[in-house]
Amino acid sequence: METVAVNGTIRTEVGKKATKAVRKQGEVPCVIYGGDKVIHFTSPPSAFKHLIFTPEFKLAEITLDGTVYKCILKDAQYHPVSDEIVHMDFLQLIDGQNIIVNIPVSFKGVSPGVKAGGKLVSKLRTIKIKTTPDQIVNQLFVDISEVTLGNSVRVRDVEVTDKMLVMNPGATPVASVEIPRALKSAGAAEAAAEEEGGAVAE
């Protein structure tokens, strides 16, 4: 499992005034919860770029006063105008304790429907999984090598281990191979020609 190292400074003062001062200094106010206590800290925005600006799911190893906290990012808030990060929430991971995470899903194989001219359309980008920290992965996979025109792969087709509990309904589509309008038109024209030919033959 890929991790991102984050170094931070523990905050002793909290509240609106203190938080405003932190942002004025160019730091991001953050919080870690889920462990024995709630921890407030700050880090520069650059510390989070490999954690946020990526399609993959990653863990964060946050070092504060020499102590390392293994966490997952639960929420990031942005300024409505500048898009700067204004706050981040992290959940501390405890060995053996189940957590629920959203893991990106990727496709493997080549769809015969795509080969025939169809378009693969993603319907669900992440899968909600309940598992322990040691079982978390960067991404999950679903095989599309048997998906023909007009058909879908569903949540139940996603590859997971026996130590992962999928929280999404199994029938939910993950991706579909849609039939392009040109193919539909060509098929309709062909069917009409066949019908006309049959009528003439009669």
Coordinates of C-alpha atoms in Angstrom, one line a residue, residues 49-163:
K49 CA -0.2 17.3 -3.0
H50 CA 0.7 13.6 -3.5
L51 CA -2.2 12.7 -1.3
I52 CA -4.9 14.8 -2.9
F53 CA -4.0 15.2 -6.5
T54 CA -4.0 11.5 -7.5
P55 CA -6.6 9.1 -8.7
E56 CA -5.2 6.4 -6.4
F57 CA -6.1 5.7 -2.8
K58 CA -3.1 6.4 -0.5
L59 CA -2.4 6.3 3.2
A60 CA -0.9 9.2 5.1
E61 CA 1.9 8.7 7.7
I62 CA 1.8 11.9 9.7
T63 CA 4.7 12.6 11.9
L64 CA 4.1 15.0 14.9
D65 CA 6.8 15.5 17.6
G66 CA 8.4 12.2 16.6
T67 CA 5.3 10.1 16.7
V68 CA 4.0 8.6 13.5
Y69 CA 0.2 8.3 13.0
K70 CA -1.0 6.1 10.2
C71 CA -4.2 7.7 8.8
I72 CA -6.5 8.0 5.8
L73 CA -7.9 11.3 4.5
K74 CA -11.6 11.6 5.3
D75 CA -12.3 15.1 4.2
A76 CA -10.6 18.2 2.6
Q77 CA -12.3 21.6 2.5
Y78 CA -11.3 24.2 -0.1
H79 CA -11.7 28.0 -0.4
P80 CA -14.7 28.7 -2.7
V81 CA -12.8 31.3 -4.7
S82 CA -9.1 30.4 -4.6
D83 CA -9.5 26.6 -4.3
E84 CA -6.8 26.6 -1.6
I85 CA -7.0 23.9 1.0
V86 CA -8.5 25.4 4.2
H87 CA -9.0 22.3 6.4
M88 CA -8.3 18.6 6.4
D89 CA -9.7 15.7 8.5
F90 CA -7.8 12.5 9.0
L91 CA -8.9 9.2 10.5
Q92 CA -6.3 7.3 12.5
L93 CA -6.0 3.6 11.6
I94 CA -5.9 1.1 14.5
D95 CA -4.5 -2.4 13.7
G96 CA -7.2 -5.0 13.6
Q97 CA -10.0 -2.4 13.7
N98 CA -12.4 -2.4 10.8
I99 CA -12.8 0.8 8.8
I100 CA -14.9 1.8 5.8
V101 CA -13.0 3.3 2.8
N102 CA -13.8 4.2 -0.8
I103 CA -11.2 2.6 -3.1
P104 CA -10.9 3.5 -6.8
V105 CA -11.9 0.8 -9.3
S106 CA -9.9 0.2 -12.5
F107 CA -10.6 -2.0 -15.5
K108 CA -8.5 -4.9 -16.9
G109 CA -8.8 -6.8 -20.1
V110 CA -10.2 -5.7 -23.4
S111 CA -14.0 -5.6 -24.0
P112 CA -15.3 -7.3 -27.2
G113 CA -18.0 -4.6 -27.2
V114 CA -15.4 -1.9 -27.4
K115 CA -13.6 -3.8 -30.1
A116 CA -16.9 -3.8 -32.0
G117 CA -17.2 -0.1 -31.8
G118 CA -18.9 0.4 -28.5
K119 CA -17.9 3.0 -25.9
L120 CA -16.9 2.0 -22.3
V121 CA -18.6 4.3 -19.9
S122 CA -17.7 4.4 -16.2
K123 CA -20.7 4.4 -13.9
L124 CA -18.9 4.0 -10.5
R125 CA -15.4 5.3 -9.8
T126 CA -15.0 4.0 -6.3
I127 CA -16.2 1.0 -4.3
K128 CA -17.0 1.2 -0.6
I129 CA -15.1 -1.5 1.3
K130 CA -15.2 -2.5 5.0
T131 CA -11.9 -4.1 6.0
T132 CA -8.9 -3.8 8.4
P133 CA -6.0 -1.4 7.7
D134 CA -3.6 -4.2 6.6
Q135 CA -6.0 -5.2 3.8
I136 CA -6.4 -1.7 2.2
V137 CA -5.1 -1.5 -1.4
N138 CA -4.5 1.4 -3.8
Q139 CA -7.2 0.2 -6.2
L140 CA -9.5 -2.6 -7.0
F141 CA -10.0 -4.2 -10.4
V142 CA -12.9 -5.5 -12.5
D143 CA -12.4 -7.7 -15.6
I144 CA -14.2 -6.3 -18.8
S145 CA -12.9 -9.0 -21.2
E146 CA -16.4 -10.5 -21.6
V147 CA -18.5 -7.3 -21.7
T148 CA -20.3 -7.1 -25.1
L149 CA -22.2 -4.3 -26.7
G150 CA -25.0 -3.0 -24.5
N151 CA -23.9 -4.9 -21.4
S152 CA -22.3 -4.0 -18.0
V153 CA -20.0 -5.2 -15.3
R154 CA -21.4 -4.8 -11.8
V155 CA -20.2 -4.4 -8.3
R156 CA -20.4 -8.1 -7.7
D157 CA -17.9 -8.6 -10.5
V158 CA -15.2 -6.5 -8.8
E159 CA -12.2 -8.5 -7.5
V160 CA -11.9 -8.4 -3.7
T161 CA -10.3 -10.7 -1.1
D162 CA -12.3 -12.7 1.4
K163 CA -11.3 -10.2 4.1

